[in-house]
mmCIF file of C-alpha atoms and ligand atoms in Angstrom:
data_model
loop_
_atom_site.group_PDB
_atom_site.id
_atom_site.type_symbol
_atom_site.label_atom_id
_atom_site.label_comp_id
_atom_site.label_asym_id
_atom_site.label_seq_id
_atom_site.Cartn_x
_atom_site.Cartn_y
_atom_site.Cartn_z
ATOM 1 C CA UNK A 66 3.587 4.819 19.971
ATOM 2 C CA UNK A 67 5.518 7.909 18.942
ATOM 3 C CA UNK A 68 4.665 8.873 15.713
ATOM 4 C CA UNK A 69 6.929 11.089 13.252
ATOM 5 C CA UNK A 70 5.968 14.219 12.095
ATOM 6 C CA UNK A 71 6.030 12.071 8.225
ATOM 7 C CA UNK A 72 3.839 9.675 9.979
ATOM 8 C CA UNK A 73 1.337 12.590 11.293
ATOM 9 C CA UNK A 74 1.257 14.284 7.933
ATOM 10 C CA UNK A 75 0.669 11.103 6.042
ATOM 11 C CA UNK A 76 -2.091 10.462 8.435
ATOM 12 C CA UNK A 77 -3.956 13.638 7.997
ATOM 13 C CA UNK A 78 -3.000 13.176 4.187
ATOM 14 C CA UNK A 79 -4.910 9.851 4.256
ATOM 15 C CA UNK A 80 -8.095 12.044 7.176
ATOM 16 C CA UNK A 81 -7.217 10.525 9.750
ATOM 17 C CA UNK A 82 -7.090 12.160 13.092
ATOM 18 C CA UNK A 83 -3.821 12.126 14.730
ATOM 19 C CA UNK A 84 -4.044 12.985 18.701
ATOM 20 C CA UNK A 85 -0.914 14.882 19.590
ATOM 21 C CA UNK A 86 -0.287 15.202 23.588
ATOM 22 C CA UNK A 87 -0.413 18.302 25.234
ATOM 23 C CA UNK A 88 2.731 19.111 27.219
ATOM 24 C CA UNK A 89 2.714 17.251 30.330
ATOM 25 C CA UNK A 90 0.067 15.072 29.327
ATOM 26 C CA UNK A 91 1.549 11.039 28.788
ATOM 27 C CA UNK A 92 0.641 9.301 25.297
ATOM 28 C CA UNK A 93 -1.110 6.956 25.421
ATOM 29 C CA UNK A 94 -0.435 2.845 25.053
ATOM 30 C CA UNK A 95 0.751 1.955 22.051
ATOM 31 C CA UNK A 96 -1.727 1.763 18.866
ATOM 32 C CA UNK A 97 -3.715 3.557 16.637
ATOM 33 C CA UNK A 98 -4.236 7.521 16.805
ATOM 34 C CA UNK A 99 -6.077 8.146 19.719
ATOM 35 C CA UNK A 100 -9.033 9.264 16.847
ATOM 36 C CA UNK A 101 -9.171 5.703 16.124
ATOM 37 C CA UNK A 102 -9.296 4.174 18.961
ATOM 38 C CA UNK A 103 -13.033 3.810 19.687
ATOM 39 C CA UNK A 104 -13.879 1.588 17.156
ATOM 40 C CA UNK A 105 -11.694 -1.245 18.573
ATOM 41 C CA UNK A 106 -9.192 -2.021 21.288
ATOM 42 C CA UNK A 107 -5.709 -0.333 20.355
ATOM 43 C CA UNK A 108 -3.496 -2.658 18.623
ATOM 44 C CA UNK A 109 0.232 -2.544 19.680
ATOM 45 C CA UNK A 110 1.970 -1.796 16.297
ATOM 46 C CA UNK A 111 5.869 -0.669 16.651
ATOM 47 C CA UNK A 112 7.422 2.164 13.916
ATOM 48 C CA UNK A 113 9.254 0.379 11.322
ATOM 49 C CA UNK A 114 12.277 2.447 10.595
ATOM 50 C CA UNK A 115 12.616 2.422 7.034
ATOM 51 C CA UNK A 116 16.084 4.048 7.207
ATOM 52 C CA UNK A 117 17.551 0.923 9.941
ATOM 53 C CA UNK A 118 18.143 -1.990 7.122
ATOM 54 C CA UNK A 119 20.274 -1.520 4.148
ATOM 55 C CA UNK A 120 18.921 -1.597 0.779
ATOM 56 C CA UNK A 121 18.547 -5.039 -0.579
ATOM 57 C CA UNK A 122 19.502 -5.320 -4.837
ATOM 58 C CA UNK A 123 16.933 -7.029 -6.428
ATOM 59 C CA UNK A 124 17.991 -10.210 -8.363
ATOM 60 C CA UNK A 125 18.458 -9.586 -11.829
ATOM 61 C CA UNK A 126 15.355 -10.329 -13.846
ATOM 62 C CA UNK A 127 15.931 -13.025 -16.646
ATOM 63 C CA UNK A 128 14.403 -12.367 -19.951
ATOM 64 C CA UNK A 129 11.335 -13.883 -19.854
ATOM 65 C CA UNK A 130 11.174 -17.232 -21.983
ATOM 66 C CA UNK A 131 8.602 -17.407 -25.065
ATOM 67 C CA UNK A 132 5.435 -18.490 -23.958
ATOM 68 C CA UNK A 133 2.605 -20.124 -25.623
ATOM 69 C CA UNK A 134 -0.718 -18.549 -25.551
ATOM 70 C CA UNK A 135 -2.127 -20.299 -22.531
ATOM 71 C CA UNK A 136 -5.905 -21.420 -22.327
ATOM 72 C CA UNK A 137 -5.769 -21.819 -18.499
ATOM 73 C CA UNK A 138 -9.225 -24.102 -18.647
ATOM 74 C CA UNK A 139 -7.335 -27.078 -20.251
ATOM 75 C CA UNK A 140 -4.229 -29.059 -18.645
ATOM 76 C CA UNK A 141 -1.702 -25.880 -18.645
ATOM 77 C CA UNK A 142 -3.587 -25.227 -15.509
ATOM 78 C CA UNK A 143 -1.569 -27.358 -13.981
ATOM 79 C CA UNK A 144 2.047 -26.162 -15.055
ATOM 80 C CA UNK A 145 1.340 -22.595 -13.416
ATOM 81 C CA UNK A 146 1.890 -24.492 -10.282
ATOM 82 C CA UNK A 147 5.342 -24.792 -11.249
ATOM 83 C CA UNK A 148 6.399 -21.671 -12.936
ATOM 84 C CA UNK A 149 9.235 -19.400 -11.791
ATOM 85 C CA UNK A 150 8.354 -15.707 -11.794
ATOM 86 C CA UNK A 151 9.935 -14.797 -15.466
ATOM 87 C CA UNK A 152 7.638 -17.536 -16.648
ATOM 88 C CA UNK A 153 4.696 -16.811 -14.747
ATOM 89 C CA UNK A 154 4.757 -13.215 -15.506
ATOM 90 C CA UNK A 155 5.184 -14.521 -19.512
ATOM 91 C CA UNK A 156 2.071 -16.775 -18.930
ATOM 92 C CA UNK A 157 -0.065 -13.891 -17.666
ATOM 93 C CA UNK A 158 0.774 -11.332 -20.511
ATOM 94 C CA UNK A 159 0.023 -14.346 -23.383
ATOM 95 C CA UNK A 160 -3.179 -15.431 -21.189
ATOM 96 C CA UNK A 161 -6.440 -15.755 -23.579
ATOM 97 C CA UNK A 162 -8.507 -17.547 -21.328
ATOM 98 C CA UNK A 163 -10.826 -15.436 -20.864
ATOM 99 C CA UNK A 164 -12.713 -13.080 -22.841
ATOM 100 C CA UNK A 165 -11.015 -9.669 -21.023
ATOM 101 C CA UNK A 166 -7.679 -10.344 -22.872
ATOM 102 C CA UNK A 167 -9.959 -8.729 -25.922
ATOM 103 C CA UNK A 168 -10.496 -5.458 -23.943
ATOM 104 C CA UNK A 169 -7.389 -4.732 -21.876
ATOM 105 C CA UNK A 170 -4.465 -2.740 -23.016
ATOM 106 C CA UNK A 171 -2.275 -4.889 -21.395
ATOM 107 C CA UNK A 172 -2.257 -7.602 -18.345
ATOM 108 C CA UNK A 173 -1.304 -6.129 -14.473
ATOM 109 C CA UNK A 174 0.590 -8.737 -13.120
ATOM 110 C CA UNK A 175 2.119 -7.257 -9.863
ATOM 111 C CA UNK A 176 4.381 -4.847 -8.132
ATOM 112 C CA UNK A 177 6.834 -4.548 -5.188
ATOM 113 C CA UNK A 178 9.309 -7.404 -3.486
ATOM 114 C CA UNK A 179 9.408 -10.632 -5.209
ATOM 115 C CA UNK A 180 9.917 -12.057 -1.591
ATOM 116 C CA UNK A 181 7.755 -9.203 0.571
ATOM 117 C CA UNK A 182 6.803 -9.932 4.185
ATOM 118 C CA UNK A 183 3.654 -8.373 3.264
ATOM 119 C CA UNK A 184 1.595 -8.964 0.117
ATOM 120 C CA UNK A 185 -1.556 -7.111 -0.721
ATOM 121 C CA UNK A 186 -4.478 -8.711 -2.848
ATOM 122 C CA UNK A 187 -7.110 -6.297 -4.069
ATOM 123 C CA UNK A 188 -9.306 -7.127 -6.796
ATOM 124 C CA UNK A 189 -8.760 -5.697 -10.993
ATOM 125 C CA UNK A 190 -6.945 -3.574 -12.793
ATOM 126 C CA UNK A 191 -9.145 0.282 -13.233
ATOM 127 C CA UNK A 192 -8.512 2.312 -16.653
ATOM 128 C CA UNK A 193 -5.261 3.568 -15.295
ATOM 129 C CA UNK A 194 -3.464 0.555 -13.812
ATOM 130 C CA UNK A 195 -4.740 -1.445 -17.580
ATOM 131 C CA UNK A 196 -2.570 1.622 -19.220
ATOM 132 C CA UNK A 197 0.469 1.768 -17.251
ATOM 133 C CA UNK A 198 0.870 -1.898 -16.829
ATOM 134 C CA UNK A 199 0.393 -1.447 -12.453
ATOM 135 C CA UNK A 200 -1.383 -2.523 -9.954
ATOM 136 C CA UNK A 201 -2.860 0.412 -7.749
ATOM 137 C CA UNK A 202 -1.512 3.685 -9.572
ATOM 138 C CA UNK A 203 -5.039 5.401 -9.896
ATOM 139 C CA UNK A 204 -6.970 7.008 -6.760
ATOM 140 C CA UNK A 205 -7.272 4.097 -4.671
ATOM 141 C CA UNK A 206 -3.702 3.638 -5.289
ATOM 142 C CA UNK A 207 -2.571 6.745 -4.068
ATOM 143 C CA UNK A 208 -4.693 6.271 -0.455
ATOM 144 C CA UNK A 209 -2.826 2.500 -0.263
ATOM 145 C CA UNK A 210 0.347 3.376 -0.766
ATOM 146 C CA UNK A 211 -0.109 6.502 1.784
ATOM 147 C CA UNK A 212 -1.358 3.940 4.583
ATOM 148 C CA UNK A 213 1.455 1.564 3.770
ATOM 149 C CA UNK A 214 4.248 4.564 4.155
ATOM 150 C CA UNK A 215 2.384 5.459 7.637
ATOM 151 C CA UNK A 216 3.899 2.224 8.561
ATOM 152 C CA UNK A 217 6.569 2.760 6.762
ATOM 153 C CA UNK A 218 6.051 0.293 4.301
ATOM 154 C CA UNK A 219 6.312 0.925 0.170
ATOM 155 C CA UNK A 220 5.730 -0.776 -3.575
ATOM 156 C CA UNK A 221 8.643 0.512 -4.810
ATOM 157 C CA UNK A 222 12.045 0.272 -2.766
ATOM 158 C CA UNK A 223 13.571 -1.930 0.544
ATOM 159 C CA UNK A 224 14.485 -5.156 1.594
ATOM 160 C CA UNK A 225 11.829 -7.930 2.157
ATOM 161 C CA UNK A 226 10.285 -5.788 5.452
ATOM 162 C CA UNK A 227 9.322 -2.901 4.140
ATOM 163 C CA UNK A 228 8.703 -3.437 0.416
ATOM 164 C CA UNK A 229 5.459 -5.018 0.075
ATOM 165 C CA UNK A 230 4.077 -7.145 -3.198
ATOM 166 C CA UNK A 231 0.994 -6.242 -4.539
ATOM 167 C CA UNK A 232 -1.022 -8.028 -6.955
ATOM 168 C CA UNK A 233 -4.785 -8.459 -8.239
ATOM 169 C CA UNK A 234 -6.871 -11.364 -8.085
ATOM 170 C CA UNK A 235 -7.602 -10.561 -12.076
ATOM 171 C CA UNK A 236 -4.914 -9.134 -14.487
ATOM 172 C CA UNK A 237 -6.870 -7.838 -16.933
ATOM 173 C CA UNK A 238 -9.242 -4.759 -16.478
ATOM 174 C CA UNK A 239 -13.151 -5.382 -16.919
ATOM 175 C CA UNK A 240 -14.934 -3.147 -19.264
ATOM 176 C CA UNK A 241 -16.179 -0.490 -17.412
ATOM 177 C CA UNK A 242 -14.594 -1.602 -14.141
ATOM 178 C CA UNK A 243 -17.368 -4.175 -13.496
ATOM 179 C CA UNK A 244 -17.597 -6.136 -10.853
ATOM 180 C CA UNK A 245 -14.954 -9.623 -11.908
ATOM 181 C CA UNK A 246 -17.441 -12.511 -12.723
ATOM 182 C CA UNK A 247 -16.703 -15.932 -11.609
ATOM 183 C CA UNK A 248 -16.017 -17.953 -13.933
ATOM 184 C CA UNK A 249 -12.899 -14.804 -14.820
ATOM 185 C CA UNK A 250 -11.996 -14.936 -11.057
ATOM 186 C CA UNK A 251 -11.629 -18.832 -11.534
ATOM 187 C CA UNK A 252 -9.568 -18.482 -14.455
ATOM 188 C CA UNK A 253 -7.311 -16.157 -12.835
ATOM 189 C CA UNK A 254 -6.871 -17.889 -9.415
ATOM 190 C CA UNK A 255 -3.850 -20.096 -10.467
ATOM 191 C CA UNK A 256 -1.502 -17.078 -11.711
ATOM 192 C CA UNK A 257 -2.388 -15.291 -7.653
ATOM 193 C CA UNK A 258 -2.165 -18.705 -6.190
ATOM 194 C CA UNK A 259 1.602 -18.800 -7.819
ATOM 195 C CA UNK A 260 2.351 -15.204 -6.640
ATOM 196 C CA UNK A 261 1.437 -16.166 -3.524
ATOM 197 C CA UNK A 262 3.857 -19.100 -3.241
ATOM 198 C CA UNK A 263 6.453 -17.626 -5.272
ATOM 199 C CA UNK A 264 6.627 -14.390 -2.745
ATOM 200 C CA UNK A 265 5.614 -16.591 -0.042
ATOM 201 C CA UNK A 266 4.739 -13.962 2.431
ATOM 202 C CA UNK A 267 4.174 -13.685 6.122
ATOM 203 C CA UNK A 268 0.811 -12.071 5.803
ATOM 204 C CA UNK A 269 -1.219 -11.421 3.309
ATOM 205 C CA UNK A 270 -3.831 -8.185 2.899
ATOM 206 C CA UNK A 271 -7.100 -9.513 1.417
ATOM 207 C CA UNK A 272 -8.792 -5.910 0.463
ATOM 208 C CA UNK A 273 -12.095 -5.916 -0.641
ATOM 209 C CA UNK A 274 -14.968 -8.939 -1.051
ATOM 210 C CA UNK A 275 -13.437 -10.387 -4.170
ATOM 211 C CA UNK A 276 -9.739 -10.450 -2.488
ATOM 212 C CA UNK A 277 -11.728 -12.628 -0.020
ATOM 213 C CA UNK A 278 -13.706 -14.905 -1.966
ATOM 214 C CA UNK A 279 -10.887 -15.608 -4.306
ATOM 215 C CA UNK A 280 -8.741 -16.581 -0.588
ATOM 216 C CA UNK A 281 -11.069 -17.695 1.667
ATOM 217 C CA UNK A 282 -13.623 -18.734 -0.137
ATOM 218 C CA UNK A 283 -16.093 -16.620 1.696
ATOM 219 C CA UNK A 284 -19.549 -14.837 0.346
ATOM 220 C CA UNK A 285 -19.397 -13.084 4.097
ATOM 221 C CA UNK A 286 -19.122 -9.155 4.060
ATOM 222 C CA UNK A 287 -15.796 -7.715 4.616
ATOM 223 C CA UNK A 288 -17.296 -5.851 7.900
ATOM 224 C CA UNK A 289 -18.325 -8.979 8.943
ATOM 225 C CA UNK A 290 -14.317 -10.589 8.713
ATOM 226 C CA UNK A 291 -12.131 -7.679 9.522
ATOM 227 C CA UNK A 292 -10.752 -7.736 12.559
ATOM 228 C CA UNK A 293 -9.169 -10.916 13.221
ATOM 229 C CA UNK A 294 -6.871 -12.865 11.291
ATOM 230 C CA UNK A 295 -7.524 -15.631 8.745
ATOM 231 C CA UNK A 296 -5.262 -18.201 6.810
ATOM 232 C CA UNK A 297 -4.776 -18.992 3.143
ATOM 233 C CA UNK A 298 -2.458 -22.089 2.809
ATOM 234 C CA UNK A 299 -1.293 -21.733 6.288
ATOM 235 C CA UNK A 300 -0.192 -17.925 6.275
ATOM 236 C CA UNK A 301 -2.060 -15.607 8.412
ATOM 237 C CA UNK A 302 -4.429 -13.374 6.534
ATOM 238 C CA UNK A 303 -6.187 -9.956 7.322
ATOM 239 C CA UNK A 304 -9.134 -8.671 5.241
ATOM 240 C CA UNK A 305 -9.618 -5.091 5.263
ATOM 241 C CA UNK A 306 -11.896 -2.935 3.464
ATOM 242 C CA UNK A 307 -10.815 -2.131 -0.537
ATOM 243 C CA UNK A 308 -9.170 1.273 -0.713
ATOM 244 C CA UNK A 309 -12.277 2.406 -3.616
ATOM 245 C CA UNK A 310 -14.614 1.545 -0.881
ATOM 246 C CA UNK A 311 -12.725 3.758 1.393
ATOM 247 C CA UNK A 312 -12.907 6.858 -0.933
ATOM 248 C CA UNK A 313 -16.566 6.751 -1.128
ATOM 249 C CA UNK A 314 -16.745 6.176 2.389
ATOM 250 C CA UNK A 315 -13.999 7.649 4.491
ATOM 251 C CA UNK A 316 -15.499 6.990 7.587
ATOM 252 C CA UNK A 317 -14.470 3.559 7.313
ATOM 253 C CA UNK A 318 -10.928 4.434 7.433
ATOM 254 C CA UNK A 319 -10.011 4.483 10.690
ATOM 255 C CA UNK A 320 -10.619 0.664 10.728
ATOM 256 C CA UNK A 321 -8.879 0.019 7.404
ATOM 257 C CA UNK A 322 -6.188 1.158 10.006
ATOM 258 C CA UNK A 323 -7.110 -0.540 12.312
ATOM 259 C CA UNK A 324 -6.961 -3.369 10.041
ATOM 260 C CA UNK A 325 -3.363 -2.605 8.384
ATOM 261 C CA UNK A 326 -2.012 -2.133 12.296
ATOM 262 C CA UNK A 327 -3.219 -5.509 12.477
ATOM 263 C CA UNK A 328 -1.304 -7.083 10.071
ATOM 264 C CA UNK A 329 1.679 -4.847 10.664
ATOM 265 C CA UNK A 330 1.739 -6.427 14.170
ATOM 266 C CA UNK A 331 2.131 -9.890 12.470
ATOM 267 C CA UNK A 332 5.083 -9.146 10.884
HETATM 268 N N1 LIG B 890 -8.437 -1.591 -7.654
HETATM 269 C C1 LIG B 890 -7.884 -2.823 -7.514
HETATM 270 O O1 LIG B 890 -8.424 -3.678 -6.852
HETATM 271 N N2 LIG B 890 -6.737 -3.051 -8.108
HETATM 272 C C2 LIG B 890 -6.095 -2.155 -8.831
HETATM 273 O O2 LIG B 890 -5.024 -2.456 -9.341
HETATM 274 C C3 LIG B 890 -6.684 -0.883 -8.973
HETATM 275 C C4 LIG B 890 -7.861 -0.618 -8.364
#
Protein backbone atom coordinates (compact mmCIF):
# COMPACT_ATOMS: atom_id res chain seq x y z
CA UNK A 1 0.00 0.00 0.00
CA UNK A 2 1.12 3.53 -0.77
CA UNK A 3 0.27 5.69 1.82
CA UNK A 4 -0.20 9.66 1.51
CA UNK A 5 1.81 11.94 3.19
CA UNK A 6 -2.05 12.87 5.16
CA UNK A 7 -2.14 9.24 5.79
CA UNK A 8 1.62 9.19 7.33
CA UNK A 9 0.99 12.26 9.41
CA UNK A 10 -2.30 11.03 10.72
CA UNK A 11 -0.52 7.90 11.60
CA UNK A 12 2.23 9.36 13.62
CA UNK A 13 -0.61 11.78 14.94
CA UNK A 14 -2.46 8.67 16.23
CA UNK A 15 1.89 6.87 17.37
CA UNK A 16 1.94 4.76 15.08
CA UNK A 17 5.04 3.90 13.21
CA UNK A 18 4.90 4.43 9.60
CA UNK A 19 7.89 2.52 7.61
CA UNK A 20 8.82 4.69 4.68
CA UNK A 21 11.15 2.81 1.93
CA UNK A 22 14.47 3.80 1.34
CA UNK A 23 15.20 4.61 -2.30
CA UNK A 24 15.58 1.54 -4.18
CA UNK A 25 14.22 -0.53 -1.60
CA UNK A 26 10.39 -2.15 -2.82
CA UNK A 27 7.38 -1.63 -0.24
CA UNK A 28 6.25 -4.05 0.96
CA UNK A 29 2.72 -6.20 0.30
CA UNK A 30 -0.05 -4.44 0.95
CA UNK A 31 -1.22 -3.82 4.76
CA UNK A 32 -0.50 -2.25 7.79
CA UNK A 33 2.75 -0.01 8.42
CA UNK A 34 5.48 -2.20 8.34
CA UNK A 35 5.64 -1.14 12.48
CA UNK A 36 2.58 -3.10 12.73
CA UNK A 37 3.09 -5.85 11.12
CA UNK A 38 4.44 -8.26 13.76
CA UNK A 39 1.59 -8.60 15.71
CA UNK A 40 -0.44 -10.28 12.90
CA UNK A 41 -0.28 -11.23 9.26
CA UNK A 42 -0.66 -7.94 7.04
CA UNK A 43 -4.12 -7.39 6.02
CA UNK A 44 -4.63 -6.20 2.37
CA UNK A 45 -6.57 -2.89 2.90
CA UNK A 46 -6.77 -0.54 -0.42
CA UNK A 47 -6.71 3.67 0.06
CA UNK A 48 -10.13 4.90 -0.12
CA UNK A 49 -9.96 8.10 -2.05
CA UNK A 50 -12.13 10.37 -0.32
CA UNK A 51 -11.92 12.95 -3.15
CA UNK A 52 -13.19 9.96 -6.13
CA UNK A 53 -17.19 10.02 -5.25
CA UNK A 54 -19.22 13.09 -5.29
CA UNK A 55 -20.77 14.42 -2.29
CA UNK A 56 -24.02 12.80 -1.47
CA UNK A 57 -26.98 15.60 0.12
CA UNK A 58 -28.35 14.23 3.00
CA UNK A 59 -32.20 13.80 2.98
CA UNK A 60 -33.86 16.50 4.59
CA UNK A 61 -34.58 15.76 8.23
CA UNK A 62 -38.40 15.94 9.13
CA UNK A 63 -39.30 17.62 12.30
CA UNK A 64 -39.40 15.14 14.65
CA UNK A 65 -43.09 14.14 15.73
CA UNK A 66 -44.15 14.66 19.57
CA UNK A 67 -43.31 11.81 21.47
CA UNK A 68 -44.58 10.42 24.61
CA UNK A 69 -42.28 9.85 27.43
CA UNK A 70 -41.42 6.25 26.75
CA UNK A 71 -40.93 3.63 29.66
CA UNK A 72 -39.08 1.15 27.36
CA UNK A 73 -39.77 -1.87 30.12
CA UNK A 74 -43.54 -1.97 29.24
CA UNK A 75 -45.12 -2.77 25.63
CA UNK A 76 -43.54 0.49 23.79
CA UNK A 77 -40.64 -1.84 23.63
CA UNK A 78 -42.02 -3.19 20.94
CA UNK A 79 -42.90 -0.08 18.66
CA UNK A 80 -39.05 0.94 18.59
CA UNK A 81 -38.86 -1.91 16.23
CA UNK A 82 -40.76 0.09 13.91
CA UNK A 83 -39.71 3.62 14.23
CA UNK A 84 -38.26 5.75 11.42
CA UNK A 85 -35.19 7.75 12.43
CA UNK A 86 -37.12 11.27 13.26
CA UNK A 87 -39.12 9.11 15.61
CA UNK A 88 -36.54 7.08 17.02
CA UNK A 89 -34.28 9.91 17.67
CA UNK A 90 -37.69 11.64 19.47
CA UNK A 91 -38.06 8.37 21.54
CA UNK A 92 -34.47 8.50 22.80
CA UNK A 93 -34.44 12.25 23.90
CA UNK A 94 -38.11 11.65 25.91
CA UNK A 95 -36.64 8.13 27.23
CA UNK A 96 -37.20 7.82 31.23
CA UNK A 97 -36.59 4.34 31.53
CA UNK A 98 -33.99 4.36 33.34
CA UNK A 99 -32.74 6.19 36.18
CA UNK A 100 -29.67 8.13 34.02
CA UNK A 101 -32.32 10.35 32.26
CA UNK A 102 -32.11 12.16 35.98
CA UNK A 103 -28.34 12.86 35.55
CA UNK A 104 -27.61 13.56 31.89
CA UNK A 105 -27.71 16.91 30.27
CA UNK A 106 -29.10 15.56 27.40
CA UNK A 107 -29.41 11.98 25.46
CA UNK A 108 -26.39 11.08 22.60
CA UNK A 109 -28.19 9.46 20.09
CA UNK A 110 -25.71 9.20 17.11
CA UNK A 111 -23.63 10.80 14.45
CA UNK A 112 -22.51 10.39 10.80
CA UNK A 113 -24.49 8.67 7.59
CA UNK A 114 -27.94 7.64 8.23
CA UNK A 115 -27.11 4.79 5.67
CA UNK A 116 -23.02 4.35 6.44
CA UNK A 117 -21.19 1.28 5.14
CA UNK A 118 -19.53 1.37 8.36
CA UNK A 119 -21.11 1.90 11.78
CA UNK A 120 -19.18 2.13 14.99
CA UNK A 121 -20.66 0.99 18.47
CA UNK A 122 -18.69 2.06 21.51
CA UNK A 123 -20.16 2.11 24.79
CA UNK A 124 -21.66 5.80 26.81
CA UNK A 125 -21.68 9.11 26.49
CA UNK A 126 -18.32 10.86 28.84
CA UNK A 127 -18.95 14.52 30.40
CA UNK A 128 -18.27 16.05 27.05
CA UNK A 129 -20.28 14.04 24.51
CA UNK A 130 -23.53 14.38 27.53
CA UNK A 131 -22.86 18.38 26.91
CA UNK A 132 -22.60 18.72 23.31
CA UNK A 133 -25.25 16.26 22.46
CA UNK A 134 -22.25 13.73 20.42
CA UNK A 135 -21.06 10.71 20.40
CA UNK A 136 -17.11 10.62 20.59
CA UNK A 137 -16.12 14.47 20.75
CA UNK A 138 -13.87 14.14 23.97
CA UNK A 139 -10.24 12.41 23.91
CA UNK A 140 -11.14 9.13 22.76
CA UNK A 141 -13.00 10.87 20.14
CA UNK A 142 -10.32 12.70 18.76
CA UNK A 143 -7.93 9.24 18.43
CA UNK A 144 -11.26 7.54 16.50
CA UNK A 145 -11.91 9.90 14.24
CA UNK A 146 -7.95 10.20 13.42
CA UNK A 147 -7.88 6.28 12.67
CA UNK A 148 -11.04 6.53 10.64
CA UNK A 149 -9.46 9.56 8.35
CA UNK A 150 -6.19 7.20 7.99
CA UNK A 151 -8.59 5.25 5.98
CA UNK A 152 -10.08 7.92 4.83
CA UNK A 153 -13.18 7.53 6.46
CA UNK A 154 -15.15 10.53 8.62
CA UNK A 155 -18.39 11.38 11.08
CA UNK A 156 -19.07 14.32 9.48
CA UNK A 157 -19.17 14.53 5.51
CA UNK A 158 -19.43 11.84 2.22
CA UNK A 159 -21.56 9.53 0.64
CA UNK A 160 -22.47 6.14 2.29
CA UNK A 161 -18.47 4.86 1.87
CA UNK A 162 -16.73 7.07 3.62
CA UNK A 163 -19.07 8.65 6.19
CA UNK A 164 -19.41 6.31 8.93
CA UNK A 165 -22.44 6.22 11.75
CA UNK A 166 -21.53 6.17 15.11
CA UNK A 167 -23.61 5.50 17.99
CA UNK A 168 -23.45 4.22 21.78
CA UNK A 169 -24.88 1.25 23.19
CA UNK A 170 -26.32 3.81 26.10
CA UNK A 171 -27.50 7.44 25.36
CA UNK A 172 -27.29 8.83 28.44
CA UNK A 173 -23.94 9.46 30.37
CA UNK A 174 -23.40 7.48 33.79
CA UNK A 175 -22.48 9.51 36.74
CA UNK A 176 -19.02 9.56 36.92
CA UNK A 177 -18.50 7.62 33.69
CA UNK A 178 -19.17 4.26 35.42
CA UNK A 179 -19.06 1.30 33.97
CA UNK A 180 -23.15 0.89 32.13
CA UNK A 181 -24.99 -1.68 34.41
CA UNK A 182 -27.17 -4.23 32.92
CA UNK A 183 -30.24 -3.84 33.51
CA UNK A 184 -29.38 0.20 31.68
CA UNK A 185 -27.62 -1.70 28.81
CA UNK A 186 -30.95 -3.79 28.48
CA UNK A 187 -33.02 -0.86 28.46
CA UNK A 188 -31.07 0.75 25.87
CA UNK A 189 -30.56 -2.21 23.45
CA UNK A 190 -33.80 -1.61 21.39
CA UNK A 191 -33.00 2.20 20.39
CA UNK A 192 -29.04 0.53 18.96
CA UNK A 193 -30.85 -2.47 17.70
CA UNK A 194 -33.07 0.21 15.51
CA UNK A 195 -29.93 2.20 14.50
CA UNK A 196 -28.57 -0.71 13.42
CA UNK A 197 -31.40 -1.66 11.05
CA UNK A 198 -32.29 1.72 10.17
CA UNK A 199 -28.46 2.41 8.85
CA UNK A 200 -28.25 -1.11 7.99
CA UNK A 201 -24.57 -1.27 7.52
CA UNK A 202 -22.06 -3.56 5.92
CA UNK A 203 -19.94 -3.89 8.99
CA UNK A 204 -20.23 -2.93 12.12
CA UNK A 205 -17.18 -1.79 14.74
CA UNK A 206 -17.97 -3.30 18.16
CA UNK A 207 -15.26 -1.18 20.37
CA UNK A 208 -14.83 -2.07 23.71
CA UNK A 209 -16.41 -5.14 26.07
CA UNK A 210 -19.78 -3.51 26.46
CA UNK A 211 -20.06 -2.82 22.47
CA UNK A 212 -19.65 -6.65 22.55
CA UNK A 213 -21.84 -7.90 25.10
CA UNK A 214 -24.62 -5.65 24.04
CA UNK A 215 -23.92 -7.49 20.11
CA UNK A 216 -22.71 -10.65 20.67
CA UNK A 217 -23.71 -11.45 23.71
CA UNK A 218 -20.27 -12.32 24.87
CA UNK A 219 -18.58 -11.97 28.61
CA UNK A 220 -15.16 -12.99 26.50
CA UNK A 221 -12.31 -10.27 26.59
CA UNK A 222 -11.98 -8.10 23.65
CA UNK A 223 -8.21 -9.55 23.18
CA UNK A 224 -9.64 -12.69 23.20
CA UNK A 225 -12.28 -11.73 19.91
CA UNK A 226 -10.33 -9.29 17.88
CA UNK A 227 -9.08 -10.49 15.03
CA UNK A 228 -11.60 -12.22 13.11
CA UNK A 229 -14.92 -11.27 12.16
CA UNK A 230 -18.25 -11.86 13.92
CA UNK A 231 -22.03 -11.33 12.96
CA UNK A 232 -24.88 -9.43 14.56
CA UNK A 233 -28.15 -10.17 12.61
CA UNK A 234 -26.27 -11.47 9.72
CA UNK A 235 -23.76 -8.46 9.11
CA UNK A 236 -20.19 -9.09 9.62
CA UNK A 237 -18.82 -7.62 12.79
CA UNK A 238 -15.22 -6.68 14.05
CA UNK A 239 -14.49 -5.98 17.75
CA UNK A 240 -11.63 -3.89 18.40
CA UNK A 241 -10.29 -2.47 21.45
CA UNK A 242 -12.33 0.94 22.88
CA UNK A 243 -10.39 4.04 21.88
CA UNK A 244 -10.20 5.05 26.16
CA UNK A 245 -8.53 1.77 26.48
CA UNK A 246 -6.17 2.74 23.81
CA UNK A 247 -5.10 6.07 25.50
CA UNK A 248 -4.12 4.40 28.61
CA UNK A 249 -2.48 1.85 26.74
CA UNK A 250 -1.05 2.84 23.40
CA UNK A 251 0.71 -0.13 22.84
CA UNK A 252 -2.37 -1.73 21.89
CA UNK A 253 -2.78 0.43 18.98
CA UNK A 254 -1.18 -1.05 16.39
CA UNK A 255 -3.84 -3.85 16.58
CA UNK A 256 -6.79 -1.48 16.97
CA UNK A 257 -5.31 -1.03 13.38
CA UNK A 258 -4.97 -3.94 12.71
CA UNK A 259 -8.45 -4.37 13.66
CA UNK A 260 -9.98 -1.20 11.69
CA UNK A 261 -7.83 -2.59 8.41
CA UNK A 262 -9.88 -5.46 9.04
CA UNK A 263 -13.06 -4.16 8.70
CA UNK A 264 -12.00 -1.66 6.08
CA UNK A 265 -11.20 -4.75 3.94
CA UNK A 266 -14.91 -5.82 4.31
CA UNK A 267 -16.21 -3.00 2.84
N1 LIG B 1 -16.76 6.65 24.97
C1 LIG B 1 -17.79 6.02 24.35
O1 LIG B 1 -17.88 4.81 24.35
N2 LIG B 1 -18.67 6.76 23.72
C2 LIG B 1 -18.62 8.07 23.67
O2 LIG B 1 -19.48 8.68 23.05
C3 LIG B 1 -17.55 8.71 24.33
C4 LIG B 1 -16.62 7.97 24.97
Amino acid sequence: MSWTDRQRSMLRAMGLAVWTPSIGEAEPEPGPPQALASEAAPIDVPPRSVAASPTMERPPRAAPREVEVIDLAGADAGGVASMDWPTLRAAVSACRACALCESRTQTVFGVGHPQADLMVVGEAPGEQEDLKGEPFVGPAGQLLDAMLQAIGLSRREGPPEQQVYIANTLKCRPPRNRNPEPAELAKCEPFLRRQLALVQPKVILAMGRFAVQQLLGSDEAVGRLRGRIHTYEGVPLVVTYHPAYLLRQPSDKAKAWEDLCLAASLL
